[in-house]
CSV table of C-alpha atoms in Angstrom, one decimal:
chain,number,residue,atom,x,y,z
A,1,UNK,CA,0.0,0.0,0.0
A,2,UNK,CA,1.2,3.9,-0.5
A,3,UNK,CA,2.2,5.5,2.3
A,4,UNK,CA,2.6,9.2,2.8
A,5,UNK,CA,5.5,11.1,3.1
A,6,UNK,CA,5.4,14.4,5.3
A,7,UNK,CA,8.5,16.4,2.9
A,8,UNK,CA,6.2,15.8,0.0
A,9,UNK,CA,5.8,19.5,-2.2
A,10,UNK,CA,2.9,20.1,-4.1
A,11,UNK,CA,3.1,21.3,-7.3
A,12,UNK,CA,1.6,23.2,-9.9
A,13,UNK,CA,-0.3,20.5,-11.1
A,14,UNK,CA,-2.1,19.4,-7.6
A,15,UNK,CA,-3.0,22.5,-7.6
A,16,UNK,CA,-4.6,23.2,-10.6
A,17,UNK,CA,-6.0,19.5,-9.7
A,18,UNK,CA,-7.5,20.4,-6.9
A,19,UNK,CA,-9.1,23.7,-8.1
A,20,UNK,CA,-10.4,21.9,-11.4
A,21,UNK,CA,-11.9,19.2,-9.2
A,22,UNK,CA,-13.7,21.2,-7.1
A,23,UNK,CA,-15.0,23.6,-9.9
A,24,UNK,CA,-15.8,20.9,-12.3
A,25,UNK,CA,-17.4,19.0,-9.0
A,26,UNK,CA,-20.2,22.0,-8.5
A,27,UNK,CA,-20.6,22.2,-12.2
A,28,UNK,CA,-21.4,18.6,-12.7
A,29,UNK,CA,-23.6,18.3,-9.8
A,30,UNK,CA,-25.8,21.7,-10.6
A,31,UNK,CA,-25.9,20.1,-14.2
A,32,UNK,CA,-27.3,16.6,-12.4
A,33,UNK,CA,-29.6,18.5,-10.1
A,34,UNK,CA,-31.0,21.0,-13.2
A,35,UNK,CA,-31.1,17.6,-15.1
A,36,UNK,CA,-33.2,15.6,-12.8
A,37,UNK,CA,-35.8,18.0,-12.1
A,38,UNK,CA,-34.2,20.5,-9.7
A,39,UNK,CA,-34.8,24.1,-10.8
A,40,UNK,CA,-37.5,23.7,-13.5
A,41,UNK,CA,-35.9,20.6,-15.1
A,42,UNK,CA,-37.7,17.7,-16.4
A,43,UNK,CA,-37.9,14.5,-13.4
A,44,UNK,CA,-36.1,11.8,-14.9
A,45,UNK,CA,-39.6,9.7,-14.3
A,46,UNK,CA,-41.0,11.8,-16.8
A,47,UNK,CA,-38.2,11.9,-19.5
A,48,UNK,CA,-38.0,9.2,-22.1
A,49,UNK,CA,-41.9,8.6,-22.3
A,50,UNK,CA,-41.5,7.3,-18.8
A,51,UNK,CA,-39.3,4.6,-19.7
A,52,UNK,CA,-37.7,4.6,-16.1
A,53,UNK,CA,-40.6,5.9,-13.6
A,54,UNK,CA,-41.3,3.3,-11.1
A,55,UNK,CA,-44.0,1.2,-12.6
A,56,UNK,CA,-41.6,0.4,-16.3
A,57,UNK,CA,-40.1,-2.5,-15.4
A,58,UNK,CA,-40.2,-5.3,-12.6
A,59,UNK,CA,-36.9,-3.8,-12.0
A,60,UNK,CA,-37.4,0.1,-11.6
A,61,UNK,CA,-37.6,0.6,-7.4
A,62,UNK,CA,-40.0,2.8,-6.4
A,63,UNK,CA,-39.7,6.0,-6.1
A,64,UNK,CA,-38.2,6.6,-2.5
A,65,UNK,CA,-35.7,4.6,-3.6
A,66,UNK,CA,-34.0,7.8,-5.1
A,67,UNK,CA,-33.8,9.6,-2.2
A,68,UNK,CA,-30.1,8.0,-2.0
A,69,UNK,CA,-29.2,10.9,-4.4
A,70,UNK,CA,-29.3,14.0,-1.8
A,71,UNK,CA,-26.7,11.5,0.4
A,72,UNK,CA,-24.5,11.0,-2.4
A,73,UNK,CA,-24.7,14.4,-3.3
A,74,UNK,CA,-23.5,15.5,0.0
A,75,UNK,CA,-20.7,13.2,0.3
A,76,UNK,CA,-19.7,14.3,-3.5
A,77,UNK,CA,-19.4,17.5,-2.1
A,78,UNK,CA,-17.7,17.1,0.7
A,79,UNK,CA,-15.2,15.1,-1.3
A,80,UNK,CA,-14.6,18.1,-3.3
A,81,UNK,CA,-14.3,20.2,-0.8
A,82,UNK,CA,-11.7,18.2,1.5
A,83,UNK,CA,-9.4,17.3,-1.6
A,84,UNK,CA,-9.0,21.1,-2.1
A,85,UNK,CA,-7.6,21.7,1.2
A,86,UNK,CA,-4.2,22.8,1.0
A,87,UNK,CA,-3.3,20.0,3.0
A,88,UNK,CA,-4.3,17.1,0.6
A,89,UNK,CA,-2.3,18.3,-2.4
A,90,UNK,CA,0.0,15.6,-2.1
A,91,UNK,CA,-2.1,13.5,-1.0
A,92,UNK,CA,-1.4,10.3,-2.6
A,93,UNK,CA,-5.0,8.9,-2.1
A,94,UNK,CA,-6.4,12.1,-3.4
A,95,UNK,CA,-3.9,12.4,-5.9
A,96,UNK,CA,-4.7,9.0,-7.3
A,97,UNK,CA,-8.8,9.1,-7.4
A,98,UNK,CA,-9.9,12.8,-7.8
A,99,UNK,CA,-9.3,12.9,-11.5
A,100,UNK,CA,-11.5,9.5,-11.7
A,101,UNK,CA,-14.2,10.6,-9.1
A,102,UNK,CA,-14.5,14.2,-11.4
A,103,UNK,CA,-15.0,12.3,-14.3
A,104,UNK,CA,-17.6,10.0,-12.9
A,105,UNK,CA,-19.8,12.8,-12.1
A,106,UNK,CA,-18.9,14.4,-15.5
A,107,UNK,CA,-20.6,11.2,-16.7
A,108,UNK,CA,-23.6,11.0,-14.4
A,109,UNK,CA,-24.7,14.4,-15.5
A,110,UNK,CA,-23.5,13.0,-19.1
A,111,UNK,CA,-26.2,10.0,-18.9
A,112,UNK,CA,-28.7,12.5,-17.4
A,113,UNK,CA,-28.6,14.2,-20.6
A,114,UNK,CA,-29.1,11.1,-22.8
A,115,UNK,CA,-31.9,10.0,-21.3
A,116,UNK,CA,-33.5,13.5,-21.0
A,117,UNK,CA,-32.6,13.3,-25.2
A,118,UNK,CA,-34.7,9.4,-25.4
A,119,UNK,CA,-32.1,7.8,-26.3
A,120,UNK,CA,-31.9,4.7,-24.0
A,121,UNK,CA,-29.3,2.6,-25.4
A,122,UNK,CA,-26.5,5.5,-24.8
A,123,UNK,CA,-27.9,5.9,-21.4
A,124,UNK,CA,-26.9,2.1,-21.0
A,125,UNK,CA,-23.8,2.3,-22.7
A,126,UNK,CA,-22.2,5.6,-20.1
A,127,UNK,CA,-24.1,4.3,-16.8
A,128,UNK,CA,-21.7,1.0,-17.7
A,129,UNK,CA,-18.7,3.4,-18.1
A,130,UNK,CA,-20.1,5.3,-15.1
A,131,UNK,CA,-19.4,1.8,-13.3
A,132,UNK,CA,-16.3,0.6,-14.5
A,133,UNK,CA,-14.9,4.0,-13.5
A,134,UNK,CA,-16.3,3.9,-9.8
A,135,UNK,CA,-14.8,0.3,-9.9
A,136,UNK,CA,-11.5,1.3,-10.7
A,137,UNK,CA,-11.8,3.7,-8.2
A,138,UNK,CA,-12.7,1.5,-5.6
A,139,UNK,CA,-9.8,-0.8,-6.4
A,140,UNK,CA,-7.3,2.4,-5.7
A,141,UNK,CA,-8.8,3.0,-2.6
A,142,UNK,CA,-7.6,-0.2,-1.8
A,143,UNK,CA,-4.2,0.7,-2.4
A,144,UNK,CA,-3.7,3.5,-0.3
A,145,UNK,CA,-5.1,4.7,3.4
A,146,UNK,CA,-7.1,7.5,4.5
A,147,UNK,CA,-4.7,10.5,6.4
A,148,UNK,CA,-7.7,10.3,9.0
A,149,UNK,CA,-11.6,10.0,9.3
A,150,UNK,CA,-12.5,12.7,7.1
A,151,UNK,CA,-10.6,11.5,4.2
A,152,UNK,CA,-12.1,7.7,4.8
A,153,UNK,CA,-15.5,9.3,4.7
A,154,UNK,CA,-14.8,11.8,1.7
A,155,UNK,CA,-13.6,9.0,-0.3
A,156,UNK,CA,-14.1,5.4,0.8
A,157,UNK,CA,-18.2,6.2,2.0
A,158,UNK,CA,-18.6,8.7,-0.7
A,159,UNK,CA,-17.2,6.0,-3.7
A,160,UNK,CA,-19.4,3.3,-1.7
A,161,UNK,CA,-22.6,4.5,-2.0
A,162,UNK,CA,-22.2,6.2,-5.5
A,163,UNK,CA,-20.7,2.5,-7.0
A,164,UNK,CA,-23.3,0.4,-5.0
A,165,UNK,CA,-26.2,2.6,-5.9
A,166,UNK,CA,-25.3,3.0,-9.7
A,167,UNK,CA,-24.8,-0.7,-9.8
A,168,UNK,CA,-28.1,-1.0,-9.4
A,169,UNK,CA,-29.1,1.4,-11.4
A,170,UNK,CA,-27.3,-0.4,-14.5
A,171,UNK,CA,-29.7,-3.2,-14.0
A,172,UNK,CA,-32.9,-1.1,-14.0
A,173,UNK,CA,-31.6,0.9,-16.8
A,174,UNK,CA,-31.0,-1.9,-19.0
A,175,UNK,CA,-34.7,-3.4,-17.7
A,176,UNK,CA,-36.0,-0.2,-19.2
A,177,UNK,CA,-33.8,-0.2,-22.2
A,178,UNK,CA,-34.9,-3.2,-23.2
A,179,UNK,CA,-38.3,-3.0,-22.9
A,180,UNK,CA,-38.5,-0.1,-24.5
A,181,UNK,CA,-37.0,-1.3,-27.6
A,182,UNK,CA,-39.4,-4.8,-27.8
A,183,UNK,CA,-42.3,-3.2,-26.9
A,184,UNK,CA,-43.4,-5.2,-24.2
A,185,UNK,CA,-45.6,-4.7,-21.6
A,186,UNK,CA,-44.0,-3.3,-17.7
A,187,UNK,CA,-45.5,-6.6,-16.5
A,188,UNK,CA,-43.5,-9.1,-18.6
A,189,UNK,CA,-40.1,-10.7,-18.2
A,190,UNK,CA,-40.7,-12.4,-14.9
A,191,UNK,CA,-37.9,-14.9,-15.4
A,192,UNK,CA,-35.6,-12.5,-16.8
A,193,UNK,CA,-36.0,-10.5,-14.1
A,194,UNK,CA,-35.1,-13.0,-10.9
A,195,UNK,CA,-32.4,-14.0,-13.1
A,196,UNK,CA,-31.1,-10.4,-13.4
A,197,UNK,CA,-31.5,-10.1,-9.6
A,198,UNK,CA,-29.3,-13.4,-9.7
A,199,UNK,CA,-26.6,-12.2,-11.0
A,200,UNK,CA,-26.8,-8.6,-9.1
A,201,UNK,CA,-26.4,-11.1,-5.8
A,202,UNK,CA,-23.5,-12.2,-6.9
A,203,UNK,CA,-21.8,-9.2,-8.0
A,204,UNK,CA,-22.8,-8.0,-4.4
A,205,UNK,CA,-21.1,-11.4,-2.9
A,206,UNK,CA,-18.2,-10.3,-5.1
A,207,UNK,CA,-17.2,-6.6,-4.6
A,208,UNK,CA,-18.1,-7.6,-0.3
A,209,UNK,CA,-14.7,-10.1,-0.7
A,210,UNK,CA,-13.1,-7.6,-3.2
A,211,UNK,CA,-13.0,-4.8,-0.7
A,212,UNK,CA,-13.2,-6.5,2.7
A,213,UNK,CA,-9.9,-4.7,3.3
A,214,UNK,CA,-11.6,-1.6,3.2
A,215,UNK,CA,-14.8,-2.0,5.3
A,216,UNK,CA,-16.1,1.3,5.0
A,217,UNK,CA,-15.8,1.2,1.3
A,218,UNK,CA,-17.3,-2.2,1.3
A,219,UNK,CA,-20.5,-1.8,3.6
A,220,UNK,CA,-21.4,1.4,2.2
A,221,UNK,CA,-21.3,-0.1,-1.4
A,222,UNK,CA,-23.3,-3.2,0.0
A,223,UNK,CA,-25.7,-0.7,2.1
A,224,UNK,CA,-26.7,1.8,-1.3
A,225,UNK,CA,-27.2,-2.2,-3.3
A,226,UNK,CA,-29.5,-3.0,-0.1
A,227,UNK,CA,-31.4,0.1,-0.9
A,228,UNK,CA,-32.4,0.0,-4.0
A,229,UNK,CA,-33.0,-3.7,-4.2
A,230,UNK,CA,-35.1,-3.4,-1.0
A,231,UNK,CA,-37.2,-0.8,-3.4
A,232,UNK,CA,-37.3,-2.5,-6.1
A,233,UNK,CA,-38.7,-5.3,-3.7
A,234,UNK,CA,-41.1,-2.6,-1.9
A,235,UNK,CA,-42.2,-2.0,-5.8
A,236,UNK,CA,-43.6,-5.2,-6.6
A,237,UNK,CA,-44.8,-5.6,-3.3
A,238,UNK,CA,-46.8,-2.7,-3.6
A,239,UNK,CA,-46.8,-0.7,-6.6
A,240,UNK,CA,-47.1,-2.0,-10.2
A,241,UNK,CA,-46.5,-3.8,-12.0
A,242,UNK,CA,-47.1,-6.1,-8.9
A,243,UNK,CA,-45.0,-9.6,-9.0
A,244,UNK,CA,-44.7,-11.6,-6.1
A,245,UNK,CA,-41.8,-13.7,-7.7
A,246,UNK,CA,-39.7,-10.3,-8.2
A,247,UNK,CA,-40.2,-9.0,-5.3
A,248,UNK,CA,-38.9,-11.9,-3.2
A,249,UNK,CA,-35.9,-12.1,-5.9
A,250,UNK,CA,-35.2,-8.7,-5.2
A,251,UNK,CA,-35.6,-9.4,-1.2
A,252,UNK,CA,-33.1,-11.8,-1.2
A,253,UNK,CA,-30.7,-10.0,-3.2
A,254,UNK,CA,-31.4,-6.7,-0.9
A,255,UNK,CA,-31.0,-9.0,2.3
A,256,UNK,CA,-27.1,-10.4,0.4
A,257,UNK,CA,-25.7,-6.7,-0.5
A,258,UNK,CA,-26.6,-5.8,3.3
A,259,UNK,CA,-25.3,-9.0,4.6
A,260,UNK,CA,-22.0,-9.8,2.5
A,261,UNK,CA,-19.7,-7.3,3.7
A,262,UNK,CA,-19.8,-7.5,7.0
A,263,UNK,CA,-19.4,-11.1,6.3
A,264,UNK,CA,-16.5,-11.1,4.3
A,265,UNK,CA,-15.1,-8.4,7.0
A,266,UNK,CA,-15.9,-11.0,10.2
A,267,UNK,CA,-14.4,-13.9,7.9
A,268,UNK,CA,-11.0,-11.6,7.3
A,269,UNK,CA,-10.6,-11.3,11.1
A,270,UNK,CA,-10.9,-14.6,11.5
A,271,UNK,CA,-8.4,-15.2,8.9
A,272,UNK,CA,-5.8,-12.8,10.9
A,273,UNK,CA,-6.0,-14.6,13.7
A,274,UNK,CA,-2.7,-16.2,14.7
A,275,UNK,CA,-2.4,-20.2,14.8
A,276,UNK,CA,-2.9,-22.1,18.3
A,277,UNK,CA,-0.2,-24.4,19.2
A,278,UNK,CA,-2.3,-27.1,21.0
A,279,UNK,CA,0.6,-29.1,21.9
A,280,UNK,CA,1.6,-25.8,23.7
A,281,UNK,CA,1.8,-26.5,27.8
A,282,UNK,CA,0.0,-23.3,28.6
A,283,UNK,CA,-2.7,-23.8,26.2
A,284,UNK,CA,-3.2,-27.0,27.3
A,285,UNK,CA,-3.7,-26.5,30.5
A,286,UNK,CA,-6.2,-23.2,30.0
A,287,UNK,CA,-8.3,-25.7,27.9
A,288,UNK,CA,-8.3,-28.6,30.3
């Protein structure tokens, strides 16, 4: 892992890093809020003929569920704001990520755009880049450690709920996607559907063992999945289309995201625990 070195110098380029970061930042999220309905803008639920209000697809969650953007809002913005301290310019964590985390909002405001346009497909295509990028992201977090608790929550809870929530989103967007371009009716796909949920499970299982070594990055990633599976569940519960089958698909996958990391963070404990000599004396007598 990086460590930091106190002599560092910062140099013209971590600082016009830092002040691009945090400009581009406020840009990209006032473009995302306009975007999304903030300040006379069109909902997203509205754009696209509907295509992803919360009765499209078995998959769309309903529409609480969105409520997750004013927290990652928040913790975009105080990322911005604690990577342009003066302090964090050679930051090594910052130095590695901010560039990435910039560009992913760049592209969330990007794929706000396409779909207010109708033109699903793209929307698919840049939420999947939107991913990969928070991915990679995540993986440098792994490399390095926080300088202190405000820099674990600016980055490692921040990159956590953004990655885990648009994970999620990729899933419903492709649900909508889809049936937009078939025709088919919100209630159809059943199968598809659970399957879809399936594999969302397992990509949950996954990242909570990728990224046990950073357990705030993993259990805020596996909290944001656990949300909006829990309203996609709440959805068919509910709302329509209604789908009993869906809903406890969804359930289960909500109830694996939650669970997983702090699984896969009891398991690596348990892993780091040294090896007991039983033929030791000592040990043998404390156990008799």
């Amino acid at each position: 892992m990086t460590t930091r070195t106190s002599t560092a110098i910062a140099t013209a380029a971590d600082r016009w890093r830092q002040g691009t970061v945090a400009a581009g930042a406020l840009v990209a999220m006032a473009g995302a809020a306009w975007g999304s309905g903030a300040f006379g803008g069109t909902a997203i639920a509205d754009a696209a003929g509907g295509a992803l209000a919360a009765d499209a697809t078995l998959l769309a969650p309903a529409s609480p569920a969105f409520g997750i953007w004013s927290a990652i809002y928040v913790a975009l913005a105080l990322f911005a704001g604690v990577q342009a301290l003066p302090s964090r310019a050679t930051d090594p964590r910052m130095r590695s990520v901010s560039w990435w985390i910039l560009a992913s909002m760049v592209l969330n405001a990007a794929w706000i755009g396409v779909v207010q346009a109708g033109w699903l497909w793209a929307s698919v295509l840049i939420i999947a880049v939107l991913v990969a990028v928070l991915g990679m992201v995540a993986r440098r977090l792994t490399l390095t450690d926080a300088a202190n608790p405000l820099d674990l929550a600016a980055t490692e809870i921040t990159v956590g709920l953004y990655l885990g929530w648009s994970a999620v989103a990729t899933v419903a967007n492709v649900a909508a996607a889809g049936r937009d371009a078939v025709g088919a009716d919100a209630a159809e796909g059943t199968l598809a559907a659970i399957l879809a949920l399936a594999v969302v499970s397992v990509i949950a299982a996954t990242m909570a063992v990728a990224l046990r070594w950073r357990p705030a990055l993993a259990m805020s990633a596996g909290l944001a999945m656990a949300w909006g599976l829990g309203w996609i569940a709440a959805g068919r519960a509910e709302g329509d289309p209604h789908n009993i089958a869906v809903m406890w698909a969804a359930g289960v996958a909500a109830a694996i995201a939650f669970a997983a990391p702090f699984a896969a963070f009891d398991f690596r404990r348990d892993h780091r625990l040294e090896p007991v000599d039983l033929t030791d004396e000592d040990v043998s007598q404390r156990r008799a």
